PDB file of C-alpha atoms in Angstrom:
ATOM      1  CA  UNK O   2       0.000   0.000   0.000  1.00 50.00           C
ATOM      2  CA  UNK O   3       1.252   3.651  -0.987  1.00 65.00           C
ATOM      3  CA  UNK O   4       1.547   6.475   2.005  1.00 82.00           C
ATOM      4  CA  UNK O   5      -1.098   7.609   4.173  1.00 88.00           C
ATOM      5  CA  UNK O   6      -3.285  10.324   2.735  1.00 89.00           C
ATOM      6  CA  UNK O   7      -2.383  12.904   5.366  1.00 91.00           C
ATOM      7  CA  UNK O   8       1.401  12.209   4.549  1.00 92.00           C
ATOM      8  CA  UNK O   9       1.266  13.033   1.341  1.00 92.00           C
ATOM      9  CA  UNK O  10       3.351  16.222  -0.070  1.00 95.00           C
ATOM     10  CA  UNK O  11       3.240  17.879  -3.512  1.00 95.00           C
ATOM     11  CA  UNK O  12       6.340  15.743  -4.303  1.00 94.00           C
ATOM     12  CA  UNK O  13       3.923  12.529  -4.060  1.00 91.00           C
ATOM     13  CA  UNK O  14       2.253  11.570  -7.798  1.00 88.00           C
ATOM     14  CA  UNK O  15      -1.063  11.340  -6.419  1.00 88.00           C
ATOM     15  CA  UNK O  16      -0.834  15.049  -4.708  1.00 91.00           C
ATOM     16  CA  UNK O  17       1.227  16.643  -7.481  1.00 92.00           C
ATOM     17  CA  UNK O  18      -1.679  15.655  -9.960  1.00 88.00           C
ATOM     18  CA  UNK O  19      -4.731  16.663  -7.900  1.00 88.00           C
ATOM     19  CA  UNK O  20      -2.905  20.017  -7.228  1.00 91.00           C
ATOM     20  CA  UNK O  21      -2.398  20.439 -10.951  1.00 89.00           C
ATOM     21  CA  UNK O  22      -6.066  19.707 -11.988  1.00 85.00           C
ATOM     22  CA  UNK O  23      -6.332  23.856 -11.394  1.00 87.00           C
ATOM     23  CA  UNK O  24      -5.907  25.296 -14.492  1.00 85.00           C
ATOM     24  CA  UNK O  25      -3.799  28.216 -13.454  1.00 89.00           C
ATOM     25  CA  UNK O  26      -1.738  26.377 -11.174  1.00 91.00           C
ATOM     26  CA  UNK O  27      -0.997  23.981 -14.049  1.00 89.00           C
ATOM     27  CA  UNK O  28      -0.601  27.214 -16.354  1.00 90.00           C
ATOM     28  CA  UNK O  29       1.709  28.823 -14.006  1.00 94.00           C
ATOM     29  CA  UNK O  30       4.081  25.991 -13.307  1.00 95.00           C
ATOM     30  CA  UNK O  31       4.371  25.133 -16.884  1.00 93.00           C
ATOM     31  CA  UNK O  32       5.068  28.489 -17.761  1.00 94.00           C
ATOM     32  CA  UNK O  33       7.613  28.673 -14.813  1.00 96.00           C
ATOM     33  CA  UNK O  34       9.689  25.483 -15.717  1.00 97.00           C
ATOM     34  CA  UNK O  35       9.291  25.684 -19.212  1.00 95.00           C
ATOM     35  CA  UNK O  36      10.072  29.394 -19.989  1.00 94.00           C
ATOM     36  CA  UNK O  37       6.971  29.650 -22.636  1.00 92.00           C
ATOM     37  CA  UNK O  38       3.406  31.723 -22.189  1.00 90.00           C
ATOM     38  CA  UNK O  39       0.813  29.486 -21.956  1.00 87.00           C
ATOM     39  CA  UNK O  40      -1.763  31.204 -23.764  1.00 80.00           C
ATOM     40  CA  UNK O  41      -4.958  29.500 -23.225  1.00 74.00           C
ATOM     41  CA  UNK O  42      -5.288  26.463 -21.288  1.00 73.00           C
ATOM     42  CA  UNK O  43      -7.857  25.035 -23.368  1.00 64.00           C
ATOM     43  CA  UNK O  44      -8.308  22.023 -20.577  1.00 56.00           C
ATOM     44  CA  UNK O  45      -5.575  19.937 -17.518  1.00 54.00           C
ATOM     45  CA  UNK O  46      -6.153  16.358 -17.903  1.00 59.00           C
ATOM     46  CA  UNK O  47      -5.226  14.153 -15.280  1.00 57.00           C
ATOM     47  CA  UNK O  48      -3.810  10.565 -16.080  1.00 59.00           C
ATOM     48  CA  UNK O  49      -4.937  10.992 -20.248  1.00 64.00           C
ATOM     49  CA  UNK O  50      -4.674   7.731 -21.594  1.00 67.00           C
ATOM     50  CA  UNK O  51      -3.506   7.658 -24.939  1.00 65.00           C
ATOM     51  CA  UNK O  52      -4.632   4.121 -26.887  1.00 61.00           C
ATOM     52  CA  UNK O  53      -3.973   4.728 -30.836  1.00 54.00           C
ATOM     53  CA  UNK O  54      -4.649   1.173 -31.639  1.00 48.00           C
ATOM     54  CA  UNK O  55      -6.203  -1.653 -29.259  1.00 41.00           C
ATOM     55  CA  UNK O  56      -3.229  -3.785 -29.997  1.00 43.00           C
ATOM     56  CA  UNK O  57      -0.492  -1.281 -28.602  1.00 46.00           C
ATOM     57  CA  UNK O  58       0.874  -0.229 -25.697  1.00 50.00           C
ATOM     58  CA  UNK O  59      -0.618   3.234 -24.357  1.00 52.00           C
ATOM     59  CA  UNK O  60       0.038   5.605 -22.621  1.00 57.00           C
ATOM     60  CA  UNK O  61      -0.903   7.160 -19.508  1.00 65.00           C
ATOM     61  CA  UNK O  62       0.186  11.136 -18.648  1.00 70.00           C
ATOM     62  CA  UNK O  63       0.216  12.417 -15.231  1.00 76.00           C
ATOM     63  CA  UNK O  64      -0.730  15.908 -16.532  1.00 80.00           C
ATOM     64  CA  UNK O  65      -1.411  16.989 -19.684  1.00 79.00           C
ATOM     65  CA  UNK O  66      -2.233  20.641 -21.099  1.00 81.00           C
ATOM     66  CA  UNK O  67      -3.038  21.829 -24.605  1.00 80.00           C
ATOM     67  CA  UNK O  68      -3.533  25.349 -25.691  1.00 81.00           C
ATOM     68  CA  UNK O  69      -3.528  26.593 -29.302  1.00 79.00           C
ATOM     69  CA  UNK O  70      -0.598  25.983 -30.415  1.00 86.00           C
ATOM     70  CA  UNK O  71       1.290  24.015 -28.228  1.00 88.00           C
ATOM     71  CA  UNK O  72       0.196  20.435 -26.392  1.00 88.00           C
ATOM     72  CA  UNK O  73       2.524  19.724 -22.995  1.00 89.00           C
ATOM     73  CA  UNK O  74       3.303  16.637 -20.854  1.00 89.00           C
ATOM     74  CA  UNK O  75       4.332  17.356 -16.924  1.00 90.00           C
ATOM     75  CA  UNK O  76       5.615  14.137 -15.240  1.00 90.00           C
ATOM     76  CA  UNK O  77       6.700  13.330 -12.181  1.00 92.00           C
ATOM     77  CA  UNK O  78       9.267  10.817 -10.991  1.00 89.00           C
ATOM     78  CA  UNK O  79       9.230  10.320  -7.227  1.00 85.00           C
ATOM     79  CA  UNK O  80      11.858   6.979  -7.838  1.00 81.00           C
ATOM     80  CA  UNK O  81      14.846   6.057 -10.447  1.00 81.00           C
ATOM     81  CA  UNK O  82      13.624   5.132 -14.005  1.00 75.00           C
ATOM     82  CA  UNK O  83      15.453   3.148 -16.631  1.00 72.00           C
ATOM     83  CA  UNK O  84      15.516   4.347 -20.043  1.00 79.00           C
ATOM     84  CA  UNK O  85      13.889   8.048 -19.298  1.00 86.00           C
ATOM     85  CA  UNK O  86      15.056   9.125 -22.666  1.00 87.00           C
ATOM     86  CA  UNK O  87      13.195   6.372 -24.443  1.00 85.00           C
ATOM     87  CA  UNK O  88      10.092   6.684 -22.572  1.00 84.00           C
ATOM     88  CA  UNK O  89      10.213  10.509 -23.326  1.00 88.00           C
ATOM     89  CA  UNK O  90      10.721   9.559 -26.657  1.00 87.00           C
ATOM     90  CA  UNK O  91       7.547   7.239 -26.680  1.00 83.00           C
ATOM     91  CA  UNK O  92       5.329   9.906 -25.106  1.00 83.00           C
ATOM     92  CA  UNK O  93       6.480  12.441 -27.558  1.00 87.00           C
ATOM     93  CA  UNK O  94       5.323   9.734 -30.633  1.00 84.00           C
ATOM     94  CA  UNK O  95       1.729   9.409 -28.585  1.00 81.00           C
ATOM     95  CA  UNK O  96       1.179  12.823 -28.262  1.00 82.00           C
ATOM     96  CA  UNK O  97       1.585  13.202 -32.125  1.00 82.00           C
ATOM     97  CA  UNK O  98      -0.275   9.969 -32.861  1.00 80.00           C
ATOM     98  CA  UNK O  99      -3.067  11.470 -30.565  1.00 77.00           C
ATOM     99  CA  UNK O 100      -3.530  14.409 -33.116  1.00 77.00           C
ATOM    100  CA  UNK O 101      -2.840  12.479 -36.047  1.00 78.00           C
ATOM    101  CA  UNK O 102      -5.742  10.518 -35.678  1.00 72.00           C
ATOM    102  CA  UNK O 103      -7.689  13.303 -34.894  1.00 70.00           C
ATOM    103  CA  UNK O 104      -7.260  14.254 -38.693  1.00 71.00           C
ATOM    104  CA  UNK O 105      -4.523  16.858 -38.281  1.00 70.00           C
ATOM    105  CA  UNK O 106      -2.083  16.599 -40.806  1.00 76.00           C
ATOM    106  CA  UNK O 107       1.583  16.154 -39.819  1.00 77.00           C
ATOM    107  CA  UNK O 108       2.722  19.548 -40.779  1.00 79.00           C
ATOM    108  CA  UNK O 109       0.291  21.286 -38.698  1.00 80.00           C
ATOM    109  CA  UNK O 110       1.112  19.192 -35.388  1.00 86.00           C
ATOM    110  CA  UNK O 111       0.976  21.822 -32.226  1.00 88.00           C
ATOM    111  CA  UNK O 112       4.579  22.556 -31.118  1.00 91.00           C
ATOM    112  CA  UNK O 113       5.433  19.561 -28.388  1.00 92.00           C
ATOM    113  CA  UNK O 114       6.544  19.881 -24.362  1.00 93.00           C
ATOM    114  CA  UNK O 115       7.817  16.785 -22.601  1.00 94.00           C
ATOM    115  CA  UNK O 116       8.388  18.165 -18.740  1.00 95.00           C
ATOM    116  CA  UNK O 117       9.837  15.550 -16.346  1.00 95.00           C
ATOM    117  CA  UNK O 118      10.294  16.879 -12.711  1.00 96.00           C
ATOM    118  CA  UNK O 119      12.495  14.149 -11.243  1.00 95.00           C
ATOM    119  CA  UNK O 120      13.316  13.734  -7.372  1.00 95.00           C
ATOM    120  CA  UNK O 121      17.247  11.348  -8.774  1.00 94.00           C
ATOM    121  CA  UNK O 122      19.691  12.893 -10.995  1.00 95.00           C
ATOM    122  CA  UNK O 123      18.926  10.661 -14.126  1.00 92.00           C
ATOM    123  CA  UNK O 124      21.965  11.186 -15.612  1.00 93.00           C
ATOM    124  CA  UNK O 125      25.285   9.420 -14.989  1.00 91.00           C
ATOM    125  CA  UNK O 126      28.746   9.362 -16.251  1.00 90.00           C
ATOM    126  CA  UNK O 127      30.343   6.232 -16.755  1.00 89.00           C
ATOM    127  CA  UNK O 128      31.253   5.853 -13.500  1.00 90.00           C
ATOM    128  CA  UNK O 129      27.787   6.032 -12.163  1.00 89.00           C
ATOM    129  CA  UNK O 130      28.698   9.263 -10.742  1.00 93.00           C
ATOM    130  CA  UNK O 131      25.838  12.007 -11.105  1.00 93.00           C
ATOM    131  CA  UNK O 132      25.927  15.218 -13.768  1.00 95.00           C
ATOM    132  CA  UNK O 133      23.869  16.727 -10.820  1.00 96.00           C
ATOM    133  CA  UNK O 134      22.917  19.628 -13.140  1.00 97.00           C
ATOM    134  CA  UNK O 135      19.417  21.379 -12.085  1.00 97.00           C
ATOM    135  CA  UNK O 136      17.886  21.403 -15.748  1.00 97.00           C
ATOM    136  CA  UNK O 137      18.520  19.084 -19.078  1.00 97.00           C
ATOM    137  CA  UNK O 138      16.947  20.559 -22.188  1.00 96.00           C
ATOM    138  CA  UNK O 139      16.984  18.738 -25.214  1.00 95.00           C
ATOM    139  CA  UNK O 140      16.122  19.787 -28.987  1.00 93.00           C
ATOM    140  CA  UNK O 141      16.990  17.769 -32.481  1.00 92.00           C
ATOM    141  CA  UNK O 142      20.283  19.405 -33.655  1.00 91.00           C
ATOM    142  CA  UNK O 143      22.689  18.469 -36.404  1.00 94.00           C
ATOM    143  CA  UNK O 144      25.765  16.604 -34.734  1.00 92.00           C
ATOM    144  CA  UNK O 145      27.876  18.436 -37.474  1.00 95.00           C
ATOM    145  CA  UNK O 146      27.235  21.633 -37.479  1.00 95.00           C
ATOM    146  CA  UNK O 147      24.929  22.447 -33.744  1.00 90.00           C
ATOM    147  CA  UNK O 148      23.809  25.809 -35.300  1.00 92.00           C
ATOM    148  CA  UNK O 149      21.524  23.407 -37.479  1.00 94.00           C
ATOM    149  CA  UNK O 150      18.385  22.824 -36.059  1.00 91.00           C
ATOM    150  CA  UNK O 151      15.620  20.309 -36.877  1.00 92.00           C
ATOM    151  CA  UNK O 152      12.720  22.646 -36.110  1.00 90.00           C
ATOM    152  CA  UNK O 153      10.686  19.890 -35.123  1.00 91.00           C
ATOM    153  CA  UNK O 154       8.752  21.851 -32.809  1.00 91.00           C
ATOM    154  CA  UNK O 155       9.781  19.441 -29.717  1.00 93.00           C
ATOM    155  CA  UNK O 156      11.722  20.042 -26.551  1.00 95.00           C
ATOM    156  CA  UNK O 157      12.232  17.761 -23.320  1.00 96.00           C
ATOM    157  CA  UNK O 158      13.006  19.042 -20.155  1.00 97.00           C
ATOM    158  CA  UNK O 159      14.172  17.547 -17.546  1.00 97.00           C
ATOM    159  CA  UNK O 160      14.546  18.851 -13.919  1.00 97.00           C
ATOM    160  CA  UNK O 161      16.392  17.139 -11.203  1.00 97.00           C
ATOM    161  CA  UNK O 162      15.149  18.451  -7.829  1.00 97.00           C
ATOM    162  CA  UNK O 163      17.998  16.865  -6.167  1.00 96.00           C
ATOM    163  CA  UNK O 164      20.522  19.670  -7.817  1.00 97.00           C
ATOM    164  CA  UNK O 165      18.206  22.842  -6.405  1.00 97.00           C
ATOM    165  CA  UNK O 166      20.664  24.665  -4.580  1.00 97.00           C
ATOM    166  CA  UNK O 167      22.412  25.037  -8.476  1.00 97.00           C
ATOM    167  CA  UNK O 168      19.481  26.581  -9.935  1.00 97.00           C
ATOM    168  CA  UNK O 169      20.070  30.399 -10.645  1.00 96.00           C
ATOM    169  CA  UNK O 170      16.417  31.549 -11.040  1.00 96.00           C
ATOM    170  CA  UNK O 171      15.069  31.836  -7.677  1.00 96.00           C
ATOM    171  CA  UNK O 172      11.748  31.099  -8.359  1.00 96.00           C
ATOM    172  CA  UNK O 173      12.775  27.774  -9.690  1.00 97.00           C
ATOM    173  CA  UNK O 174      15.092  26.938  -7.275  1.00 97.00           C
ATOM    174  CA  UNK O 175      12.383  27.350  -4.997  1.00 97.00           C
ATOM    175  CA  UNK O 176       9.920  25.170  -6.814  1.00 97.00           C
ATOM    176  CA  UNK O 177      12.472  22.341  -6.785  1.00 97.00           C
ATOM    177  CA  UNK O 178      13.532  22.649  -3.365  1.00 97.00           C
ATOM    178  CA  UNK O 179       9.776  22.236  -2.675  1.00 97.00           C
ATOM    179  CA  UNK O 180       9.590  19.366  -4.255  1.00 97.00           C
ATOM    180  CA  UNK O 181      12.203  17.707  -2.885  1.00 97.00           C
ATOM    181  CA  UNK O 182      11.990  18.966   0.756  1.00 96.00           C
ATOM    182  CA  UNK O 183       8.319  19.796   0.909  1.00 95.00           C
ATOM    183  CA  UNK O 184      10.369  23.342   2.635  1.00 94.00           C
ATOM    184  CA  UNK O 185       8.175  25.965   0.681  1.00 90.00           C
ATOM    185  CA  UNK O 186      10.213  29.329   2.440  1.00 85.00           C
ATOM    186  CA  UNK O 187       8.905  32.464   1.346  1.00 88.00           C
ATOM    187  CA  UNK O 188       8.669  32.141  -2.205  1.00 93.00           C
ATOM    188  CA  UNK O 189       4.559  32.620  -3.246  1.00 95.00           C
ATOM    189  CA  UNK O 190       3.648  29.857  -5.855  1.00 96.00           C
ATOM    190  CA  UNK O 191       5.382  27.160  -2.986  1.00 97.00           C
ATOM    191  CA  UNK O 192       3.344  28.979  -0.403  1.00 96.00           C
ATOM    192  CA  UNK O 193       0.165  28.866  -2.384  1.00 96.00           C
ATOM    193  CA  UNK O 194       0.940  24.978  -3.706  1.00 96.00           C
ATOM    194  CA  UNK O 195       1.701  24.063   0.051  1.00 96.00           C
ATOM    195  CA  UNK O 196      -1.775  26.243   0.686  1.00 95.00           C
ATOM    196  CA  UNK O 197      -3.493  23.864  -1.828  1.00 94.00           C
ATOM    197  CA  UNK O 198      -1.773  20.960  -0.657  1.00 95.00           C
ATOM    198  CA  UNK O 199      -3.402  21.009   2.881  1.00 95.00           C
ATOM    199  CA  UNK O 200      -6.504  22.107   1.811  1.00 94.00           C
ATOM    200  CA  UNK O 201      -6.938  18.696  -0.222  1.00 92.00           C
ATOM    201  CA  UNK O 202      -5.776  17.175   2.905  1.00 93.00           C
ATOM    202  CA  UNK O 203      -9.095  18.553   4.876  1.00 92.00           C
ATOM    203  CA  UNK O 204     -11.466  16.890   1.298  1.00 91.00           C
ATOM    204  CA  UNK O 205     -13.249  14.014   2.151  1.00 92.00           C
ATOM    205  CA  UNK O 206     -13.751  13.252  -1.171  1.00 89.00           C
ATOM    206  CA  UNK O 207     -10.338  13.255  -2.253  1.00 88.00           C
ATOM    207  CA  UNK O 208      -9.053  11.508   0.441  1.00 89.00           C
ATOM    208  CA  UNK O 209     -11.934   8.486  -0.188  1.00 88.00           C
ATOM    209  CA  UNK O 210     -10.484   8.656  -4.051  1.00 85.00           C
ATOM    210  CA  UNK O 211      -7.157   8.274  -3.095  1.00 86.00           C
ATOM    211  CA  UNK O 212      -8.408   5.546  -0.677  1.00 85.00           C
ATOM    212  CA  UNK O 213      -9.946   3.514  -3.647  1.00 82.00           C
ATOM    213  CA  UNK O 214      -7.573   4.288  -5.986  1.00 74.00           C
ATOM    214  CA  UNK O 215      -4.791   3.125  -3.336  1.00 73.00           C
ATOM    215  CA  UNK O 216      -7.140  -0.451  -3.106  1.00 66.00           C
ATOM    216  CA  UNK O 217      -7.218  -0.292  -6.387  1.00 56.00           C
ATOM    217  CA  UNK O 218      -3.483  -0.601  -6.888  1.00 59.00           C
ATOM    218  CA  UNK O 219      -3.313  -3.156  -4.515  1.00 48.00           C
ATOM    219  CA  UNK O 220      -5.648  -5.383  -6.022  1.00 55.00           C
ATOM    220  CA  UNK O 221      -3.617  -5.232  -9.221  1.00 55.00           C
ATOM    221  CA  UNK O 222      -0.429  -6.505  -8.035  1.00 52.00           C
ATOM    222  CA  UNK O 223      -2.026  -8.790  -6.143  1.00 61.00           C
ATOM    223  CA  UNK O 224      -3.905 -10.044  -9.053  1.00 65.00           C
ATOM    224  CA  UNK O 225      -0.663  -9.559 -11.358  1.00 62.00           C
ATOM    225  CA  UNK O 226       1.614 -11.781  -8.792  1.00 65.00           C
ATOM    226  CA  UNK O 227      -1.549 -14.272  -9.115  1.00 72.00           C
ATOM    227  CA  UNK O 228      -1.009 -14.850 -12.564  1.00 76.00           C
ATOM    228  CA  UNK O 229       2.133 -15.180 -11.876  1.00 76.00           C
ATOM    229  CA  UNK O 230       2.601 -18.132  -9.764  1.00 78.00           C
ATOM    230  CA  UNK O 231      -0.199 -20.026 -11.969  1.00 82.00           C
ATOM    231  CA  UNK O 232       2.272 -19.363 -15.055  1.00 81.00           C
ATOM    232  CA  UNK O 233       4.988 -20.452 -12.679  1.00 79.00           C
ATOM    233  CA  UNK O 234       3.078 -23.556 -11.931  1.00 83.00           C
ATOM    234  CA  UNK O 235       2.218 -24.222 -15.200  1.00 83.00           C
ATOM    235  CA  UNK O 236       5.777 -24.303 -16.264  1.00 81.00           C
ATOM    236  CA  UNK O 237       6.881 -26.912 -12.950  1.00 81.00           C
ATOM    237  CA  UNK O 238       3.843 -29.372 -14.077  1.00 84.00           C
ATOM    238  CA  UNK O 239       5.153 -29.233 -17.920  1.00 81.00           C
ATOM    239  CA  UNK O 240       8.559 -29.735 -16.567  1.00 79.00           C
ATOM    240  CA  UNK O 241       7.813 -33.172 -14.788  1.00 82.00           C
ATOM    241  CA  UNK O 242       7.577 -31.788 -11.488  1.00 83.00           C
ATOM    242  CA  UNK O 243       5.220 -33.364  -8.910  1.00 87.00           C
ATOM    243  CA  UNK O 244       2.076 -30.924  -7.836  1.00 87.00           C
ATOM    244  CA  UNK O 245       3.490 -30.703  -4.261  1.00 87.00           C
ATOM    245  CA  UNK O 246       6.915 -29.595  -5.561  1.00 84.00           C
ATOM    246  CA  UNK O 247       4.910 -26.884  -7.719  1.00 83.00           C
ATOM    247  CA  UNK O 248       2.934 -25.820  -5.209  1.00 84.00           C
ATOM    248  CA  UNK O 249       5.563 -25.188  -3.096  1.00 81.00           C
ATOM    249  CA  UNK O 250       7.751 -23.391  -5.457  1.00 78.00           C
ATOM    250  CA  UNK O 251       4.612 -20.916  -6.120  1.00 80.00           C
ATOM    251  CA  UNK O 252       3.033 -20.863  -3.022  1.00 78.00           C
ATOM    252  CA  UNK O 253      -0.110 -21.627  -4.525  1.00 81.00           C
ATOM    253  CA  UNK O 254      -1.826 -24.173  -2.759  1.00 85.00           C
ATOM    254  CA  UNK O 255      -1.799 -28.072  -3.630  1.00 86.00           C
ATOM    255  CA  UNK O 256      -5.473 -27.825  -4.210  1.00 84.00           C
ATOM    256  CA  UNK O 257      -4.910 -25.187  -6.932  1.00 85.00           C
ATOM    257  CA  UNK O 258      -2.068 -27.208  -8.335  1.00 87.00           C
ATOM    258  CA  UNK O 259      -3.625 -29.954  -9.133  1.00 89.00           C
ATOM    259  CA  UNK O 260      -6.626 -28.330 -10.457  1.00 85.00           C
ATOM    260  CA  UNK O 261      -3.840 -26.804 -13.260  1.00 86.00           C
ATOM    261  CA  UNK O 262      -3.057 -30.131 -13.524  1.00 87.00           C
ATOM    262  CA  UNK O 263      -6.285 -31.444 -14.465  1.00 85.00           C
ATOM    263  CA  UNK O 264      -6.801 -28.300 -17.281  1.00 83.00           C
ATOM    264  CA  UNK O 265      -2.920 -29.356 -18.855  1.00 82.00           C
ATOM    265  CA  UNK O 266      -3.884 -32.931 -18.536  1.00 82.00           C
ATOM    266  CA  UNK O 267      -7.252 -32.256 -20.490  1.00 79.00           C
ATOM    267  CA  UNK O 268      -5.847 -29.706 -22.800  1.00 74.00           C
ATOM    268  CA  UNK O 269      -5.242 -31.071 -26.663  1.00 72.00           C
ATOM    269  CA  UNK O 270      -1.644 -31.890 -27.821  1.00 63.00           C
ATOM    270  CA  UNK O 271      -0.148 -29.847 -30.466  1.00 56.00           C
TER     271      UNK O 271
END
């Protein structure tokens, strides 16, 4: 089970979303960490699910915002994540499939903003020693000549919370030490996120969704380590091994075992 509701901070997923479902909040921040004016927030989704095709993997946003001409993904990472650059790269090809199907035509996609606010430094050296830099902005440049630029209309940004004290702007070194201390200071957006913060503490509402959603979560792993052991199981019987040795490898019980072994024993050869 995740934390308790009233331990939450606005560095938790959970809380950073539900403070972000505000509009201006969401407008602010963005416009903060991203250095862009967000002109119109035409509407925050929380958790968008992105499903091009039934038979592909989609994908779910923490927060996303569109406005005219722009469409922008905020993330946060609370633990270390393999392969950030990949799954950036896989959001960035969902958002565009997203509008794609929606009949725009490719040279009209909205310009693109990956945001990831992450709590670890995600970059290393070879040595697994940290870059520790505060921000890591990426755009498509020519490796020849860097004055060339793709003009793909994309940008990823990464922040690593860890690094805050190395931030110049003070207003984003604040915002990141917030984060990653839950210590809001003086500056006002902290104040008025740490505000927001405890006054979603003292909704009943939102702490019974976080309650179910919590349950929720919990009943998919269990269900997922189910499946599990019954493939495990499955596996031990088609190996020769006795339904007591599979059950005990598994932990499922005999009873369970040997009802797999019934279904294998009834199931057609190839």
């Amino acid at each position: 089970m995740g934390k308790k509701f009233e331990d939450l901070t606005f560095g938790d997923d959970w809380m950073f979303q539900a403070v972000l479902r505000d509009p201006e909040i969401s407008a602010e921040v963005v416009e903060l960490l991203l250095g862009i004016k967000v002109k119109r927030v035409e509407y925050p989704e929380l958790e968008k699910v992105i499903e091009p095709f039934y038979t592909t993997k989609g994908v779910r946003l923490d927060v996303y915002l569109k406005d005219e001409d722009k469409v922008i993904d905020v993330e946060l990472q609370s633990y270390e994540m393999a392969a950030l650059g990949k799954r950036m790269r896989y959001y960035e090809a969902m958002l565009d499939m997203d509008a794609l199907m929606k009949g725009e035509p490719y040279d009209k996609l909205k310009d693109s903003y990956i945001l990831f606010i992450c709590k670890n430094d995600p970059f290393k050296d070879a040595n697994e020693k940290s870059f520790g830099l505060p921000r890591y902005s990426f755009r498509n440049v020519c490796q020849e000549n860097n004055c060339v630029n793709l003009d793909d209309k994309s940008l990823k940004v990464i922040y690593n919370a860890t690094a805050y004290e190395k931030e110049k702007d003070e207003r984003v070194r604040a915002l990141l030490r917030f984060v990653q201390t839950n210590e809001s200071g003086e500056d006002d957006l902290t104040n008025r996120l740490a505000a927001l913060v405890k006054k979603m503490k003292e909704n009943e509402e939102l702490r019974q969704e976080y309650m179910a959603m919590n349950l929720h979560d919990y009943d998919m792993i269990r269900k997922g380590a189910q499946e599990k052991a019954v493939e495990d199981a499955r596996n031990a019987l088609a190996m020769n091994l006795s339904a007591e040795q599979a059950a005990q490898i598994t932990g499922l019980s005999l009873e369970q075992v040997l009802e797999l072994q019934k279904e294998l024993a009834a199931a057609p050869a190839n």
